[in-house]
PDB file of C-alpha atoms and ligand atoms in Angstrom:
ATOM      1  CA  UNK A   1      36.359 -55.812 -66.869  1.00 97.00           C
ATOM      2  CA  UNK A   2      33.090 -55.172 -68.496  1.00 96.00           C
ATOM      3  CA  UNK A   3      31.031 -57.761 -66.914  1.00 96.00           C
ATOM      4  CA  UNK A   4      32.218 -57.434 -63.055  1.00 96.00           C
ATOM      5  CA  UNK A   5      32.934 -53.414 -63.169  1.00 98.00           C
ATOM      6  CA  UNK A   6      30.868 -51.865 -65.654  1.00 98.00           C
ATOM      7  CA  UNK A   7      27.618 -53.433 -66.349  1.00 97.00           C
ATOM      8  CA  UNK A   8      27.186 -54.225 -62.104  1.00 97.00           C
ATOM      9  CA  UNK A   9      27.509 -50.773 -61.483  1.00 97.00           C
ATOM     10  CA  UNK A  10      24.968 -49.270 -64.066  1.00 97.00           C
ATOM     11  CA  UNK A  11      26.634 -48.618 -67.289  1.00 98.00           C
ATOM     12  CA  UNK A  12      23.926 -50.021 -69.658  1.00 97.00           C
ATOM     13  CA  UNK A  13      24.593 -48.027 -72.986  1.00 98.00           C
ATOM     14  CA  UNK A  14      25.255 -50.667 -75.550  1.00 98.00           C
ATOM     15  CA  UNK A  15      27.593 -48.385 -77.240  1.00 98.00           C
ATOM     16  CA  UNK A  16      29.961 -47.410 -74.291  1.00 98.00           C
ATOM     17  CA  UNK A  17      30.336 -51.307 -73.040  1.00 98.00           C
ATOM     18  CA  UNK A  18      31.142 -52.142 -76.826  1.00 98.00           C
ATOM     19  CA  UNK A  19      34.007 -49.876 -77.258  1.00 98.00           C
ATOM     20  CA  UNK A  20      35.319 -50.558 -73.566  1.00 98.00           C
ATOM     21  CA  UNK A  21      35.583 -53.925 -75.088  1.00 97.00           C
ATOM     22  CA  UNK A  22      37.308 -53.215 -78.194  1.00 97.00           C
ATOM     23  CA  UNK A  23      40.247 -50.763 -76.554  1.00 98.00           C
ATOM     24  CA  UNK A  24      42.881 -52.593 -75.752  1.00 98.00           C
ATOM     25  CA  UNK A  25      43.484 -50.718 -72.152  1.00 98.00           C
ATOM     26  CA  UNK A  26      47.107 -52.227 -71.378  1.00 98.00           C
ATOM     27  CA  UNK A  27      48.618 -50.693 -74.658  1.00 98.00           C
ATOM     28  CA  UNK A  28      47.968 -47.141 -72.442  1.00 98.00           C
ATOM     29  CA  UNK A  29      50.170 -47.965 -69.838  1.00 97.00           C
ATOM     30  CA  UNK A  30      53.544 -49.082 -69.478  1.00 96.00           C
ATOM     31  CA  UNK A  31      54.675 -53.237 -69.834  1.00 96.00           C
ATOM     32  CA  UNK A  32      55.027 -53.302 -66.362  1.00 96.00           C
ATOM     33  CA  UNK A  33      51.713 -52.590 -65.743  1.00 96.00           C
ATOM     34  CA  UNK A  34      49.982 -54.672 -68.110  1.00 96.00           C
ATOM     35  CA  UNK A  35      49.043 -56.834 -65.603  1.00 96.00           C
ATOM     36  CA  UNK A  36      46.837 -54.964 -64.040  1.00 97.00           C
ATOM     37  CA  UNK A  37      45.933 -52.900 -66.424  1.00 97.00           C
ATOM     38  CA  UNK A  38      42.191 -54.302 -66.216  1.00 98.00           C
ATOM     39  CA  UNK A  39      41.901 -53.620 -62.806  1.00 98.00           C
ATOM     40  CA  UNK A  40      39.384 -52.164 -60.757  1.00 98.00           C
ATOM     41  CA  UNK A  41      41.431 -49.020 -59.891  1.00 97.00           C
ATOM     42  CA  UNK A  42      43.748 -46.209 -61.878  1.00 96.00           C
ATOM     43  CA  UNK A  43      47.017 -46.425 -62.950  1.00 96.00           C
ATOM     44  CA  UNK A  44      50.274 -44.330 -62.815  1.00 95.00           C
ATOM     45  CA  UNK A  45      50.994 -43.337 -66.411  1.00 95.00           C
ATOM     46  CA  UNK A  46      53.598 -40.771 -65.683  1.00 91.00           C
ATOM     47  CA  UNK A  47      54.817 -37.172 -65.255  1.00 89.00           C
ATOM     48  CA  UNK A  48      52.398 -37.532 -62.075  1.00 90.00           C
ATOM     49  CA  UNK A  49      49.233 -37.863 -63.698  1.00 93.00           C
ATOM     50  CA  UNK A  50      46.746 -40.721 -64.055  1.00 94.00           C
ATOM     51  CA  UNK A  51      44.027 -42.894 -66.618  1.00 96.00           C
ATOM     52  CA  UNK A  52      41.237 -43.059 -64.640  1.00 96.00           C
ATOM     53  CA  UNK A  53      39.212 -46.493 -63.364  1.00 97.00           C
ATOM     54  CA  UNK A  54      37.471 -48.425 -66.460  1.00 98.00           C
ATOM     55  CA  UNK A  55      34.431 -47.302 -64.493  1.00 98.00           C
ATOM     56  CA  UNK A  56      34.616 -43.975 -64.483  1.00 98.00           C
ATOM     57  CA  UNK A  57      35.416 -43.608 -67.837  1.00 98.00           C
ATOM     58  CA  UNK A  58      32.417 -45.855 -69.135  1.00 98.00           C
ATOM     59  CA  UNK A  59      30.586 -43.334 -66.441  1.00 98.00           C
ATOM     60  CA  UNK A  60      31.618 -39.986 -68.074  1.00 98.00           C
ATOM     61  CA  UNK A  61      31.339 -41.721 -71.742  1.00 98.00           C
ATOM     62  CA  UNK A  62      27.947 -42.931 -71.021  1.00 98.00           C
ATOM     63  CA  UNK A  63      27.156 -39.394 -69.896  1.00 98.00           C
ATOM     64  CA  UNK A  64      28.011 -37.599 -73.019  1.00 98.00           C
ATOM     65  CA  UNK A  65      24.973 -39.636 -74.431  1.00 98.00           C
ATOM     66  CA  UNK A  66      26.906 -40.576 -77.770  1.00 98.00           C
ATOM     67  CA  UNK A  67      24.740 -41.262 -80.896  1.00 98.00           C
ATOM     68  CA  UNK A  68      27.598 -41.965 -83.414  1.00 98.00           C
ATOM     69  CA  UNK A  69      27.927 -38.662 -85.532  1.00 97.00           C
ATOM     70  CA  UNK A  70      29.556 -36.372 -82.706  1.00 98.00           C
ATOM     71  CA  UNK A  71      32.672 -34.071 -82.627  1.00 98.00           C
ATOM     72  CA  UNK A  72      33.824 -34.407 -79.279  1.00 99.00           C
ATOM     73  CA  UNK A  73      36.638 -32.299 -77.384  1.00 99.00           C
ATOM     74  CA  UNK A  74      38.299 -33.879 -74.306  1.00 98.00           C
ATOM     75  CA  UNK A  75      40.778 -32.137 -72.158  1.00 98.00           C
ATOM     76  CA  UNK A  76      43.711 -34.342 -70.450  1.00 98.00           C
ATOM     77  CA  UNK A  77      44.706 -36.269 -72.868  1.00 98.00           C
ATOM     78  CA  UNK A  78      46.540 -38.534 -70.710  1.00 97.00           C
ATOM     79  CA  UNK A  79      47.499 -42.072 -71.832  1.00 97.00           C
ATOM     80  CA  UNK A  80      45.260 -41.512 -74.340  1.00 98.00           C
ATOM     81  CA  UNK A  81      43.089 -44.226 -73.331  1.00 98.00           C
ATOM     82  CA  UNK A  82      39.552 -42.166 -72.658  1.00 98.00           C
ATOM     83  CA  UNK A  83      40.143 -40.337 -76.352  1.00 98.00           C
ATOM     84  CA  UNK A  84      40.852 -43.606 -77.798  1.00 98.00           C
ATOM     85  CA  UNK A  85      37.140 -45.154 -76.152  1.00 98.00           C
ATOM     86  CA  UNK A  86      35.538 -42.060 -77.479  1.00 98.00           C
ATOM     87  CA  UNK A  87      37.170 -42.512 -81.094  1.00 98.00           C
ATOM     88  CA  UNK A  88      35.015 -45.717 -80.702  1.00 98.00           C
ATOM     89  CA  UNK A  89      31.873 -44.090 -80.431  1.00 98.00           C
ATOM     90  CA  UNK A  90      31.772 -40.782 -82.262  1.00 98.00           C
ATOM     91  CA  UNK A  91      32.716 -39.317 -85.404  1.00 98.00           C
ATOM     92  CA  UNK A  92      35.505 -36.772 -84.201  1.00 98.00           C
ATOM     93  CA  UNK A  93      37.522 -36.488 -80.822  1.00 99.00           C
ATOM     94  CA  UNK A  94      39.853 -33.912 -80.324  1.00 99.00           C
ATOM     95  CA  UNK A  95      42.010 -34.107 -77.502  1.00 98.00           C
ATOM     96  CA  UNK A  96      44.186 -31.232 -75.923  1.00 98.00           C
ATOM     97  CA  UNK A  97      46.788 -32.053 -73.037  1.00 98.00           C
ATOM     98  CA  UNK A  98      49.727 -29.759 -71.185  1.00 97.00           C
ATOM     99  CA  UNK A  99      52.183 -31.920 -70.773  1.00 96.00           C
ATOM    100  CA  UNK A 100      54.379 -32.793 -74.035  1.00 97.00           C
ATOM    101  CA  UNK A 101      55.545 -36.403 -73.179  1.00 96.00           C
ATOM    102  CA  UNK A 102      52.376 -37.430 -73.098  1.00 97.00           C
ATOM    103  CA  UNK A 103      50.692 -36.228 -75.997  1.00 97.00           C
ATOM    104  CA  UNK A 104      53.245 -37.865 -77.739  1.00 97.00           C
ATOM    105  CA  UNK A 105      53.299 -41.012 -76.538  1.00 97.00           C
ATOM    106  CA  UNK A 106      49.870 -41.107 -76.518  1.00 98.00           C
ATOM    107  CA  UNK A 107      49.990 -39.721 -80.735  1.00 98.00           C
ATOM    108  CA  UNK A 108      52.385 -42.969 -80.966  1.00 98.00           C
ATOM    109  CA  UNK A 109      49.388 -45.096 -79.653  1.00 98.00           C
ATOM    110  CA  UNK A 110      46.946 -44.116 -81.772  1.00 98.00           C
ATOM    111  CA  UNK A 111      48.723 -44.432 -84.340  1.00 98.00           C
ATOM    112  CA  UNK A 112      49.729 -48.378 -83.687  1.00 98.00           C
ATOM    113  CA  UNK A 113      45.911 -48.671 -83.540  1.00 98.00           C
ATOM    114  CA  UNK A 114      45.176 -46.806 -86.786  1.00 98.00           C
ATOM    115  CA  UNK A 115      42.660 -44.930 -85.026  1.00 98.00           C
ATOM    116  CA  UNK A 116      42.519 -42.100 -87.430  1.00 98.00           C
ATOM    117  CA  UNK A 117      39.637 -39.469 -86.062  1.00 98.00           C
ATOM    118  CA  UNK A 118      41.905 -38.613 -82.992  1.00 98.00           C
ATOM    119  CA  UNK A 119      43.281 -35.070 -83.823  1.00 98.00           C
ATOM    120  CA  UNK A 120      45.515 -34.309 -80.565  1.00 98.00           C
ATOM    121  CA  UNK A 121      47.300 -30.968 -79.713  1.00 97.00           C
ATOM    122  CA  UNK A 122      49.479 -29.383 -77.133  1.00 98.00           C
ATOM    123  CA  UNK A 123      47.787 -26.158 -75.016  1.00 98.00           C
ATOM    124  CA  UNK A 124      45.843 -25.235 -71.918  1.00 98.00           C
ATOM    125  CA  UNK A 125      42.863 -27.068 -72.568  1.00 98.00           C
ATOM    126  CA  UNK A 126      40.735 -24.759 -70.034  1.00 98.00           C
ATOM    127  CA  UNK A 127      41.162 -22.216 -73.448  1.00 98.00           C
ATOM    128  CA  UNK A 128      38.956 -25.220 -74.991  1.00 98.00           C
ATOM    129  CA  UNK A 129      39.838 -25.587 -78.691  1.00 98.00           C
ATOM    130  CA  UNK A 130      37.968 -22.109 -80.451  1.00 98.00           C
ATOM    131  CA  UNK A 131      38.914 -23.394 -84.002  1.00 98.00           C
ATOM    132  CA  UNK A 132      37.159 -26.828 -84.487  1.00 98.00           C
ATOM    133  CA  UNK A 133      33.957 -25.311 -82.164  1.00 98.00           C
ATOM    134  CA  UNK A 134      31.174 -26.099 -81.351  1.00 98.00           C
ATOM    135  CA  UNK A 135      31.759 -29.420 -80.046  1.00 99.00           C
ATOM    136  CA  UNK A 136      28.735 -31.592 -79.236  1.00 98.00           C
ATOM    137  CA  UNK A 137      29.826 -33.059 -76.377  1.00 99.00           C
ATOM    138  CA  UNK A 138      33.370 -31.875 -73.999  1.00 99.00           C
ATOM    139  CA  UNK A 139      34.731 -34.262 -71.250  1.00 99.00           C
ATOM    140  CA  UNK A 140      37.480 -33.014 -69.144  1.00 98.00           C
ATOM    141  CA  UNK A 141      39.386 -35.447 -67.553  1.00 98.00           C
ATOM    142  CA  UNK A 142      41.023 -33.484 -64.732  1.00 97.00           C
ATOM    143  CA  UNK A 143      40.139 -31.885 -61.822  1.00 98.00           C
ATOM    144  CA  UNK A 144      39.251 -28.021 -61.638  1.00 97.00           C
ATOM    145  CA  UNK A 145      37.965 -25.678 -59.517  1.00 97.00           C
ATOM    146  CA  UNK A 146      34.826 -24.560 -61.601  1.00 97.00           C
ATOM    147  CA  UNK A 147      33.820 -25.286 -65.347  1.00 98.00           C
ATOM    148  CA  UNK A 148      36.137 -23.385 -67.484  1.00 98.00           C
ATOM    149  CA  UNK A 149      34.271 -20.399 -69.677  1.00 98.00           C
ATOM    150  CA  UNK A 150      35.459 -21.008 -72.917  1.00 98.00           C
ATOM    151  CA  UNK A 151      34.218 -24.647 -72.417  1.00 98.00           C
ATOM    152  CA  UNK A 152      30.978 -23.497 -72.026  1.00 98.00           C
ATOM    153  CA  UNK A 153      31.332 -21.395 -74.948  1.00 98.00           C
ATOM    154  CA  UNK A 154      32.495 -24.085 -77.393  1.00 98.00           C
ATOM    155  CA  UNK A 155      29.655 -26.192 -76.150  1.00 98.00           C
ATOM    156  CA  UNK A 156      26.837 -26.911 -78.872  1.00 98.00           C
ATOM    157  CA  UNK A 157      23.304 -26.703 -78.585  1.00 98.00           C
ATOM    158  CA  UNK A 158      22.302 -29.218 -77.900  1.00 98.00           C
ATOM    159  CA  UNK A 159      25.675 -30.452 -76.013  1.00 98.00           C
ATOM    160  CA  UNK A 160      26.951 -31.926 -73.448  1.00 98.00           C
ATOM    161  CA  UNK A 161      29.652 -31.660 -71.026  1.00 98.00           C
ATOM    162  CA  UNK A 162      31.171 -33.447 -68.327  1.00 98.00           C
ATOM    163  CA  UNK A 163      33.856 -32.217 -65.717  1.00 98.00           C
ATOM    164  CA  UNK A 164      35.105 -33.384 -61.969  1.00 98.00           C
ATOM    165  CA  UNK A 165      34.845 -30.107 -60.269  1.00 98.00           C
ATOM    166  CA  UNK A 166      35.386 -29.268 -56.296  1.00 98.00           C
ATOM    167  CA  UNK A 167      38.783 -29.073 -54.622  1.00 96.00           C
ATOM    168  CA  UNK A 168      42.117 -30.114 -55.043  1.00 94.00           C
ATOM    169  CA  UNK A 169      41.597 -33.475 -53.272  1.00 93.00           C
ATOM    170  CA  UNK A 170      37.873 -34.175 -53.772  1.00 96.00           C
ATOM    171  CA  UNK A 171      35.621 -33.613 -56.481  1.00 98.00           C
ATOM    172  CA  UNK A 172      32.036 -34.482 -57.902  1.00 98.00           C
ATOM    173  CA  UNK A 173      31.138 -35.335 -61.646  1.00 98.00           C
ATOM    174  CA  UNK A 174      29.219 -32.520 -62.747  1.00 98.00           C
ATOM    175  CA  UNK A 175      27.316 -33.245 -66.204  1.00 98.00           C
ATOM    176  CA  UNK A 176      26.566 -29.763 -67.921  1.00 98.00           C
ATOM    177  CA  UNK A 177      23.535 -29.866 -70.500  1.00 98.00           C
ATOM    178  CA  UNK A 178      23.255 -27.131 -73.190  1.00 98.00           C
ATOM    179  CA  UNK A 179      19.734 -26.755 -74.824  1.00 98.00           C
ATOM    180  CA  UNK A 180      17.768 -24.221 -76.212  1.00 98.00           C
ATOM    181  CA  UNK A 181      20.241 -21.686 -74.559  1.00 96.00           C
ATOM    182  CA  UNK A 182      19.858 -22.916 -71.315  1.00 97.00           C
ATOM    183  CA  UNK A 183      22.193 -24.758 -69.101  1.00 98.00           C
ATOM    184  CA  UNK A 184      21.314 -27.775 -66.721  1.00 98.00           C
ATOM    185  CA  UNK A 185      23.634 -29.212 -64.652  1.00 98.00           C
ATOM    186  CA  UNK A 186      23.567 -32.437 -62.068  1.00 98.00           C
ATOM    187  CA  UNK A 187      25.910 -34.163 -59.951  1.00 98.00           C
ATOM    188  CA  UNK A 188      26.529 -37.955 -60.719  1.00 98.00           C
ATOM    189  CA  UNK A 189      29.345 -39.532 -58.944  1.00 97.00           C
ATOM    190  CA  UNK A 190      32.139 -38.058 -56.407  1.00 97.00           C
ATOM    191  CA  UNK A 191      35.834 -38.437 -57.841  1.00 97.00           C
ATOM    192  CA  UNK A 192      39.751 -37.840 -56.938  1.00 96.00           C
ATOM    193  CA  UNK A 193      40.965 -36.635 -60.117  1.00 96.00           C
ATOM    194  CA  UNK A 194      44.538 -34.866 -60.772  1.00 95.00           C
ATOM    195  CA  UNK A 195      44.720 -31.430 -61.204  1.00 96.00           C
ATOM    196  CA  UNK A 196      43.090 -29.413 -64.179  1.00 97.00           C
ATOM    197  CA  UNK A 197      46.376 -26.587 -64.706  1.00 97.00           C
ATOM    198  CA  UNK A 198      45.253 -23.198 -66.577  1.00 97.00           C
ATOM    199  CA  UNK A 199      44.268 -20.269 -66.911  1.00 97.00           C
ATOM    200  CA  UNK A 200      40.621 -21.463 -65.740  1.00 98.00           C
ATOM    201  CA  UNK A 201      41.850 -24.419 -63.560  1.00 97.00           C
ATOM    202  CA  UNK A 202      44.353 -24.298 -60.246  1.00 97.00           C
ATOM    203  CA  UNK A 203      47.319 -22.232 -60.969  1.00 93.00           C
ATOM    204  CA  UNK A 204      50.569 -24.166 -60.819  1.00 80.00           C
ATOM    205  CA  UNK A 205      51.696 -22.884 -57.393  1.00 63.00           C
ATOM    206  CA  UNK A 206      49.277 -24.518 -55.289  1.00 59.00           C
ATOM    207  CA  UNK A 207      47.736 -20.644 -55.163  1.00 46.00           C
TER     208      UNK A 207
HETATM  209  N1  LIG B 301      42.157 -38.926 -70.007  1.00 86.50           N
HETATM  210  C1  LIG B 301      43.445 -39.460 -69.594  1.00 86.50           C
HETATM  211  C2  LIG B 301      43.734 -39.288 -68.127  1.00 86.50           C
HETATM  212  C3  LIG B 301      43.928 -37.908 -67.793  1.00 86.50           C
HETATM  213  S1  LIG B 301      44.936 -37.519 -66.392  1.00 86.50           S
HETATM  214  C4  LIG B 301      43.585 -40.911 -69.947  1.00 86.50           C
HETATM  215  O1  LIG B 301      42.638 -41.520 -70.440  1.00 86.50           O
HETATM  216  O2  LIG B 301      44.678 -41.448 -69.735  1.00 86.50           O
HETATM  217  C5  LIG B 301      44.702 -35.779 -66.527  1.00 86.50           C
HETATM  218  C6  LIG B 301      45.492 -35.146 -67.636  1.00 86.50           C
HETATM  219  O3  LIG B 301      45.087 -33.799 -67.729  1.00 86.50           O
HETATM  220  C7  LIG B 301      46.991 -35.130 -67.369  1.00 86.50           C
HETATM  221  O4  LIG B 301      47.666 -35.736 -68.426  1.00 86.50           O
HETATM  222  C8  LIG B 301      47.321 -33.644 -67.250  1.00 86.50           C
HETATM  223  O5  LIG B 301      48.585 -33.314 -67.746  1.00 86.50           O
HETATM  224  C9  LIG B 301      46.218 -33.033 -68.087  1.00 86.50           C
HETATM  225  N2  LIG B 301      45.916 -31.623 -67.837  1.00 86.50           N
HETATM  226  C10 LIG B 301      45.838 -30.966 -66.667  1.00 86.50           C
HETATM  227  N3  LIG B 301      45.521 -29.665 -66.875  1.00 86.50           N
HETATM  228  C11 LIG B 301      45.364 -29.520 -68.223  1.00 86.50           C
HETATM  229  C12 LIG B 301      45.045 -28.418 -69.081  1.00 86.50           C
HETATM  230  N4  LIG B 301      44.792 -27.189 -68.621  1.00 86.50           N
HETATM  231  N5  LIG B 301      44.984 -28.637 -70.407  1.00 86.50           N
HETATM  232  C13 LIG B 301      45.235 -29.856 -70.930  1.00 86.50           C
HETATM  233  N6  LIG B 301      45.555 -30.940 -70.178  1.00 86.50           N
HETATM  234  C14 LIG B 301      45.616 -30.758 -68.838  1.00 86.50           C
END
């Protein structure tokens, strides 16, 4: 997985290829799946949602810019796999998701790994997480319409965030830099991402 999808396609940050090594990707996904759970593509992980490609995750880790000492809040927790790669890399993750099922299952994951600095709760992650702020780096890992305020808020400075925003269907990786007050933001890759559900993401009704 490392050598033919990430490395080939530009993910060079020593850290980021070493943890996609050490997370063992098919304990995220169901036995059935296991088999192609190193794949070049994402995978069904239920209640409709989705863990993203190995290469876009290595893309939005390697974007955050990880030294080793960072708290870092993701939104969507998912399968828990993207937390988990994080968890390899920086001192703190915090993970919110929306859907119950899957924060625990993904709790239940962790723990068989023993990876400890995980902290996971249930909520609209487009609130962000106001008690453990500032964050030094925030990757959402679903699909809104802009970048949520509060995220913004909770951002450090220096920090960085990264977020697939656009429409429901099609969206680009927009990396958000935070320094000196200021905010810089470029586009890196486009993306099909599932939804991003809040208060400062698509409202449930399709509205
Ligand atoms: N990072 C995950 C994949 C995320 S799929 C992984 O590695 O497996 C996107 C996730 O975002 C879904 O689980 C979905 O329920 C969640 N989500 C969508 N809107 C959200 C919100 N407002 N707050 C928290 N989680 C949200």
């Amino acid at each position: 997985m490392v050598n033919e999808q990430l490395v080939p396609r530009g993910i060079t940050d020593p850290k980021v290829l070493t943890a996609m090594n050490l997370v063992p990707r098919h304990l995220f996904v169901e036995n059935a799946l296991w088999g192609q759970a190193y794949g070049d593509h994402p995978l069904p992980i239920g209640e409709g949602q989705t863990i993203s490609q190995p290469y876009i995750v290595a893309l939005m880790t390697q974007a955050l810019q990880l030294k080793g000492h960072e708290h870092v809040l993701e939104i969507g927790t998912g399968s828990g796999y993207q937390a988990a790669v994080l968890s390899r890399i920086c001192e703190k993750v915090f993970t919110v998701e929306r859907v119950d099922s899957l924060i625990v299952k993904a709790r239940k994951t962790f723990d068989k790994l023993h990876y400890i600095n995980i902290l996971g709760k249930l909520d609209d992650g487009t609130l962000g997480w106001p008690e453990n702020a500032p964050y030094d780096a925030i990757i959402v890992t679903a699909g809104g319409p802009r970048v949520p305020e509060p995220l913004l808020k909770q951002l450090a400075d220096p920090g960085i965030l990264v977020i697939p925003v656009g429409s429901r269907s099609f969206q680009e990786l927009e990396v958000v830099s935070k320094k000196d007050g200021a905010l810089k933001s470029k586009i890196i890759e486009s993306v099909r991402f599932v939804d991003l559900i809040g208060t400062h993401g698509w409202q449930n009704d399709f509205s």
